[in-house]
Amino acid sequence: PIIITNINEQDIVDAINIFPNPAFDNITLELPAKINEVLCTIYDLSGRKILSYRLTETRNQISVADFSAGGYMIGLIGEEFSGYKGLIIEK
């Protein structure tokens, strides 16, 4: 059988708010109400994994105080979606 869903992965990723961006010490990830759990992995721009964090609440803070200034990618994987968002760290 063909199963049709109205879920667009990019729409879900776009609905995840990361702030502040650019960041200095901490970032907060705000998840849409319908998302219960997300695996968040932060990579530097060379693709090296810096940190993995499991988000289980609608808002979570992650310390980025030890990160070097520059650009990062945040990989977001949930039950029905996956995608990336950019992050800039300033010092």
mmCIF file with all atom_site columns, N, CA and C in Angstrom, residues 7 9-10 12-14 16 18 29 31-32 34-43 49 51-57 62 73-85:
data_model
loop_
_atom_site.group_PDB
_atom_site.id
_atom_site.type_symbol
_atom_site.label_atom_id
_atom_site.label_alt_id
_atom_site.label_comp_id
_atom_site.label_asym_id
_atom_site.label_entity_id
_atom_site.label_seq_id
_atom_site.pdbx_PDB_ins_code
_atom_site.Cartn_x
_atom_site.Cartn_y
_atom_site.Cartn_z
_atom_site.occupancy
_atom_site.B_iso_or_equiv
_atom_site.pdbx_formal_charge
_atom_site.auth_seq_id
_atom_site.auth_comp_id
_atom_site.auth_asym_id
_atom_site.auth_atom_id
_atom_site.pdbx_PDB_model_num
ATOM 1   N N  . ILE A 1 7  ? 4.043  15.282 6.194  1.00 0.00 ? 7  ILE A N  1
ATOM 2   C CA . ILE A 1 7  ? 5.236  15.739 6.896  1.00 0.00 ? 7  ILE A CA 1
ATOM 3   C C  . ILE A 1 7  ? 6.331  16.054 5.889  1.00 0.00 ? 7  ILE A C  1
ATOM 4   N N  . GLU A 1 9  ? 10.179 17.014 5.845  1.00 0.00 ? 9  GLU A N  1
ATOM 5   C CA . GLU A 1 9  ? 11.335 17.039 6.740  1.00 0.00 ? 9  GLU A CA 1
ATOM 6   C C  . GLU A 1 9  ? 11.937 18.431 6.886  1.00 0.00 ? 9  GLU A C  1
ATOM 7   N N  . GLN A 1 10 ? 12.084 19.150 5.780  1.00 0.00 ? 10 GLN A N  1
ATOM 8   C CA . GLN A 1 10 ? 12.714 20.466 5.858  1.00 0.00 ? 10 GLN A CA 1
ATOM 9   C C  . GLN A 1 10 ? 11.854 21.447 6.648  1.00 0.00 ? 10 GLN A C  1
ATOM 10  N N  . ILE A 1 12 ? 10.057 20.703 9.237  1.00 0.00 ? 12 ILE A N  1
ATOM 11  C CA . ILE A 1 12 ? 10.294 20.391 10.647 1.00 0.00 ? 12 ILE A CA 1
ATOM 12  C C  . ILE A 1 12 ? 11.634 20.966 11.090 1.00 0.00 ? 12 ILE A C  1
ATOM 13  N N  . VAL A 1 13 ? 12.676 20.756 10.289 1.00 0.00 ? 13 VAL A N  1
ATOM 14  C CA . VAL A 1 13 ? 13.997 21.289 10.624 1.00 0.00 ? 13 VAL A CA 1
ATOM 15  C C  . VAL A 1 13 ? 13.935 22.807 10.703 1.00 0.00 ? 13 VAL A C  1
ATOM 16  N N  . ASP A 1 14 ? 13.262 23.445 9.761  1.00 0.00 ? 14 ASP A N  1
ATOM 17  C CA . ASP A 1 14 ? 13.136 24.910 9.774  1.00 0.00 ? 14 ASP A CA 1
ATOM 18  C C  . ASP A 1 14 ? 12.412 25.406 11.019 1.00 0.00 ? 14 ASP A C  1
ATOM 19  N N  . ILE A 1 16 ? 12.693 24.255 14.012 1.00 0.00 ? 16 ILE A N  1
ATOM 20  C CA . ILE A 1 16 ? 13.544 24.172 15.196 1.00 0.00 ? 16 ILE A CA 1
ATOM 21  C C  . ILE A 1 16 ? 14.340 25.464 15.291 1.00 0.00 ? 16 ILE A C  1
ATOM 22  N N  . ILE A 1 18 ? 17.162 27.864 16.891 1.00 0.00 ? 18 ILE A N  1
ATOM 23  C CA . ILE A 1 18 ? 18.443 27.849 17.598 1.00 0.00 ? 18 ILE A CA 1
ATOM 24  C C  . ILE A 1 18 ? 18.820 29.301 17.852 1.00 0.00 ? 18 ILE A C  1
ATOM 25  N N  . LEU A 1 29 ? 17.927 25.429 22.028 1.00 0.00 ? 29 LEU A N  1
ATOM 26  C CA . LEU A 1 29 ? 17.199 24.822 20.920 1.00 0.00 ? 29 LEU A CA 1
ATOM 27  C C  . LEU A 1 29 ? 15.753 24.676 21.341 1.00 0.00 ? 29 LEU A C  1
ATOM 28  N N  . LEU A 1 31 ? 12.180 23.253 20.266 1.00 0.00 ? 31 LEU A N  1
ATOM 29  C CA . LEU A 1 31 ? 11.578 22.280 19.360 1.00 0.00 ? 31 LEU A CA 1
ATOM 30  C C  . LEU A 1 31 ? 10.085 22.545 19.189 1.00 0.00 ? 31 LEU A C  1
ATOM 31  N N  . PRO A 1 32 ? 9.545  22.242 18.000 1.00 0.00 ? 32 PRO A N  1
ATOM 32  C CA . PRO A 1 32 ? 8.093  22.345 17.831 1.00 0.00 ? 32 PRO A CA 1
ATOM 33  C C  . PRO A 1 32 ? 7.382  21.409 18.815 1.00 0.00 ? 32 PRO A C  1
ATOM 34  N N  . LYS A 1 34 ? 5.167  19.198 18.572 1.00 0.00 ? 34 LYS A N  1
ATOM 35  C CA . LYS A 1 34 ? 4.917  17.811 18.170 1.00 0.00 ? 34 LYS A CA 1
ATOM 36  C C  . LYS A 1 34 ? 6.171  16.938 18.160 1.00 0.00 ? 34 LYS A C  1
ATOM 37  N N  . ILE A 1 35 ? 7.330  17.524 18.404 1.00 0.00 ? 35 ILE A N  1
ATOM 38  C CA . ILE A 1 35 ? 8.587  16.775 18.396 1.00 0.00 ? 35 ILE A CA 1
ATOM 39  C C  . ILE A 1 35 ? 8.991  16.483 19.837 1.00 0.00 ? 35 ILE A C  1
ATOM 40  N N  . ASN A 1 36 ? 9.144  15.202 20.181 1.00 0.00 ? 36 ASN A N  1
ATOM 41  C CA . ASN A 1 36 ? 9.443  14.812 21.551 1.00 0.00 ? 36 ASN A CA 1
ATOM 42  C C  . ASN A 1 36 ? 10.919 14.561 21.812 1.00 0.00 ? 36 ASN A C  1
ATOM 43  N N  . GLU A 1 37 ? 11.652 14.122 20.797 1.00 0.00 ? 37 GLU A N  1
ATOM 44  C CA . GLU A 1 37 ? 13.052 13.781 21.014 1.00 0.00 ? 37 GLU A CA 1
ATOM 45  C C  . GLU A 1 37 ? 13.848 14.015 19.739 1.00 0.00 ? 37 GLU A C  1
ATOM 46  N N  . VAL A 1 38 ? 15.031 14.619 19.901 1.00 0.00 ? 38 VAL A N  1
ATOM 47  C CA . VAL A 1 38 ? 15.907 14.902 18.766 1.00 0.00 ? 38 VAL A CA 1
ATOM 48  C C  . VAL A 1 38 ? 17.344 14.605 19.185 1.00 0.00 ? 38 VAL A C  1
ATOM 49  N N  . LEU A 1 39 ? 18.077 13.926 18.324 1.00 0.00 ? 39 LEU A N  1
ATOM 50  C CA . LEU A 1 39 ? 19.513 13.777 18.528 1.00 0.00 ? 39 LEU A CA 1
ATOM 51  C C  . LEU A 1 39 ? 20.177 14.945 17.818 1.00 0.00 ? 39 LEU A C  1
ATOM 52  N N  . CYS A 1 40 ? 20.914 15.735 18.567 1.00 0.00 ? 40 CYS A N  1
ATOM 53  C CA . CYS A 1 40 ? 21.579 16.926 18.053 1.00 0.00 ? 40 CYS A CA 1
ATOM 54  C C  . CYS A 1 40 ? 23.082 16.655 18.060 1.00 0.00 ? 40 CYS A C  1
ATOM 55  N N  . THR A 1 41 ? 23.727 16.770 16.913 1.00 0.00 ? 41 THR A N  1
ATOM 56  C CA . THR A 1 41 ? 25.170 16.576 16.813 1.00 0.00 ? 41 THR A CA 1
ATOM 57  C C  . THR A 1 41 ? 25.776 17.819 16.175 1.00 0.00 ? 41 THR A C  1
ATOM 58  N N  . ILE A 1 42 ? 26.776 18.385 16.836 1.00 0.00 ? 42 ILE A N  1
ATOM 59  C CA . ILE A 1 42 ? 27.429 19.592 16.329 1.00 0.00 ? 42 ILE A CA 1
ATOM 60  C C  . ILE A 1 42 ? 28.746 19.190 15.679 1.00 0.00 ? 42 ILE A C  1
ATOM 61  N N  . TYR A 1 43 ? 28.940 19.662 14.439 1.00 0.00 ? 43 TYR A N  1
ATOM 62  C CA . TYR A 1 43 ? 30.141 19.374 13.658 1.00 0.00 ? 43 TYR A CA 1
ATOM 63  C C  . TYR A 1 43 ? 30.850 20.677 13.318 1.00 0.00 ? 43 TYR A C  1
ATOM 64  N N  . LYS A 1 49 ? 33.060 15.630 14.395 1.00 0.00 ? 49 LYS A N  1
ATOM 65  C CA . LYS A 1 49 ? 32.021 15.704 15.425 1.00 0.00 ? 49 LYS A CA 1
ATOM 66  C C  . LYS A 1 49 ? 32.599 16.352 16.678 1.00 0.00 ? 49 LYS A C  1
ATOM 67  N N  . LEU A 1 51 ? 30.261 17.484 19.405 1.00 0.00 ? 51 LEU A N  1
ATOM 68  C CA . LEU A 1 51 ? 29.400 17.207 20.544 1.00 0.00 ? 51 LEU A CA 1
ATOM 69  C C  . LEU A 1 51 ? 28.109 16.547 20.069 1.00 0.00 ? 51 LEU A C  1
ATOM 70  N N  . SER A 1 52 ? 27.612 15.570 20.826 1.00 0.00 ? 52 SER A N  1
ATOM 71  C CA . SER A 1 52 ? 26.280 15.003 20.598 1.00 0.00 ? 52 SER A CA 1
ATOM 72  C C  . SER A 1 52 ? 25.451 15.216 21.846 1.00 0.00 ? 52 SER A C  1
ATOM 73  N N  . TYR A 1 53 ? 24.177 15.503 21.644 1.00 0.00 ? 53 TYR A N  1
ATOM 74  C CA . TYR A 1 53 ? 23.301 15.841 22.751 1.00 0.00 ? 53 TYR A CA 1
ATOM 75  C C  . TYR A 1 53 ? 21.894 15.385 22.394 1.00 0.00 ? 53 TYR A C  1
ATOM 76  N N  . ARG A 1 54 ? 21.224 14.699 23.305 1.00 0.00 ? 54 ARG A N  1
ATOM 77  C CA . ARG A 1 54 ? 19.849 14.261 23.056 1.00 0.00 ? 54 ARG A CA 1
ATOM 78  C C  . ARG A 1 54 ? 18.889 15.275 23.686 1.00 0.00 ? 54 ARG A C  1
ATOM 79  N N  . LEU A 1 55 ? 18.049 15.852 22.856 1.00 0.00 ? 55 LEU A N  1
ATOM 80  C CA . LEU A 1 55 ? 17.053 16.829 23.308 1.00 0.00 ? 55 LEU A CA 1
ATOM 81  C C  . LEU A 1 55 ? 15.753 16.096 23.575 1.00 0.00 ? 55 LEU A C  1
ATOM 82  N N  . THR A 1 56 ? 15.191 16.290 24.760 1.00 0.00 ? 56 THR A N  1
ATOM 83  C CA . THR A 1 56 ? 13.945 15.597 25.088 1.00 0.00 ? 56 THR A CA 1
ATOM 84  C C  . THR A 1 56 ? 12.862 16.544 25.601 1.00 0.00 ? 56 THR A C  1
ATOM 85  N N  . GLU A 1 57 ? 13.181 17.817 25.742 1.00 0.00 ? 57 GLU A N  1
ATOM 86  C CA . GLU A 1 57 ? 12.203 18.804 26.177 1.00 0.00 ? 57 GLU A CA 1
ATOM 87  C C  . GLU A 1 57 ? 12.035 19.838 25.064 1.00 0.00 ? 57 GLU A C  1
ATOM 88  N N  . ILE A 1 62 ? 22.661 24.271 25.385 1.00 0.00 ? 62 ILE A N  1
ATOM 89  C CA . ILE A 1 62 ? 23.923 23.572 25.188 1.00 0.00 ? 62 ILE A CA 1
ATOM 90  C C  . ILE A 1 62 ? 25.031 24.596 25.340 1.00 0.00 ? 62 ILE A C  1
ATOM 91  N N  . MET A 1 73 ? 27.986 23.164 11.925 1.00 0.00 ? 73 MET A N  1
ATOM 92  C CA . MET A 1 73 ? 26.727 22.605 11.443 1.00 0.00 ? 73 MET A CA 1
ATOM 93  C C  . MET A 1 73 ? 26.125 21.782 12.572 1.00 0.00 ? 73 MET A C  1
ATOM 94  N N  . ILE A 1 74 ? 24.819 21.917 12.750 1.00 0.00 ? 74 ILE A N  1
ATOM 95  C CA . ILE A 1 74 ? 24.107 21.141 13.754 1.00 0.00 ? 74 ILE A CA 1
ATOM 96  C C  . ILE A 1 74 ? 23.242 20.125 13.022 1.00 0.00 ? 74 ILE A C  1
ATOM 97  N N  . GLY A 1 75 ? 23.568 18.854 13.202 1.00 0.00 ? 75 GLY A N  1
ATOM 98  C CA . GLY A 1 75 ? 22.763 17.770 12.641 1.00 0.00 ? 75 GLY A CA 1
ATOM 99  C C  . GLY A 1 75 ? 21.616 17.459 13.582 1.00 0.00 ? 75 GLY A C  1
ATOM 100 N N  . LEU A 1 76 ? 20.422 17.377 13.046 1.00 0.00 ? 76 LEU A N  1
ATOM 101 C CA . LEU A 1 76 ? 19.221 17.125 13.837 1.00 0.00 ? 76 LEU A CA 1
ATOM 102 C C  . LEU A 1 76 ? 18.534 15.884 13.289 1.00 0.00 ? 76 LEU A C  1
ATOM 103 N N  . ILE A 1 77 ? 18.365 14.874 14.146 1.00 0.00 ? 77 ILE A N  1
ATOM 104 C CA . ILE A 1 77 ? 17.723 13.637 13.718 1.00 0.00 ? 77 ILE A CA 1
ATOM 105 C C  . ILE A 1 77 ? 16.579 13.331 14.677 1.00 0.00 ? 77 ILE A C  1
ATOM 106 N N  . GLY A 1 78 ? 15.397 13.199 14.119 1.00 0.00 ? 78 GLY A N  1
ATOM 107 C CA . GLY A 1 78 ? 14.214 12.845 14.897 1.00 0.00 ? 78 GLY A CA 1
ATOM 108 C C  . GLY A 1 78 ? 13.581 11.598 14.312 1.00 0.00 ? 78 GLY A C  1
ATOM 109 N N  . GLU A 1 79 ? 12.463 11.205 14.879 1.00 0.00 ? 79 GLU A N  1
ATOM 110 C CA . GLU A 1 79 ? 11.790 9.986  14.436 1.00 0.00 ? 79 GLU A CA 1
ATOM 111 C C  . GLU A 1 79 ? 11.343 10.076 12.977 1.00 0.00 ? 79 GLU A C  1
ATOM 112 N N  . GLU A 1 80 ? 10.909 11.256 12.535 1.00 0.00 ? 80 GLU A N  1
ATOM 113 C CA . GLU A 1 80 ? 10.354 11.388 11.191 1.00 0.00 ? 80 GLU A CA 1
ATOM 114 C C  . GLU A 1 80 ? 11.097 12.401 10.328 1.00 0.00 ? 80 GLU A C  1
ATOM 115 N N  . PHE A 1 81 ? 12.293 12.819 10.753 1.00 0.00 ? 81 PHE A N  1
ATOM 116 C CA . PHE A 1 81 ? 12.999 13.839 9.986  1.00 0.00 ? 81 PHE A CA 1
ATOM 117 C C  . PHE A 1 81 ? 14.489 13.808 10.301 1.00 0.00 ? 81 PHE A C  1
ATOM 118 N N  . SER A 1 82 ? 15.265 14.425 9.429  1.00 0.00 ? 82 SER A N  1
ATOM 119 C CA . SER A 1 82 ? 16.676 14.708 9.700  1.00 0.00 ? 82 SER A CA 1
ATOM 120 C C  . SER A 1 82 ? 17.065 15.893 8.840  1.00 0.00 ? 82 SER A C  1
ATOM 121 N N  . GLY A 1 83 ? 18.046 16.656 9.304  1.00 0.00 ? 83 GLY A N  1
ATOM 122 C CA . GLY A 1 83 ? 18.491 17.808 8.560  1.00 0.00 ? 83 GLY A CA 1
ATOM 123 C C  . GLY A 1 83 ? 19.584 18.535 9.313  1.00 0.00 ? 83 GLY A C  1
ATOM 124 N N  . TYR A 1 84 ? 20.015 19.652 8.749  1.00 0.00 ? 84 TYR A N  1
ATOM 125 C CA . TYR A 1 84 ? 21.096 20.427 9.325  1.00 0.00 ? 84 TYR A CA 1
ATOM 126 C C  . TYR A 1 84 ? 20.704 21.885 9.437  1.00 0.00 ? 84 TYR A C  1
ATOM 127 N N  . LYS A 1 85 ? 21.287 22.546 10.438 1.00 0.00 ? 85 LYS A N  1
ATOM 128 C CA . LYS A 1 85 ? 21.169 23.989 10.583 1.00 0.00 ? 85 LYS A CA 1
ATOM 129 C C  . LYS A 1 85 ? 22.566 24.533 10.863 1.00 0.00 ? 85 LYS A C  1
#
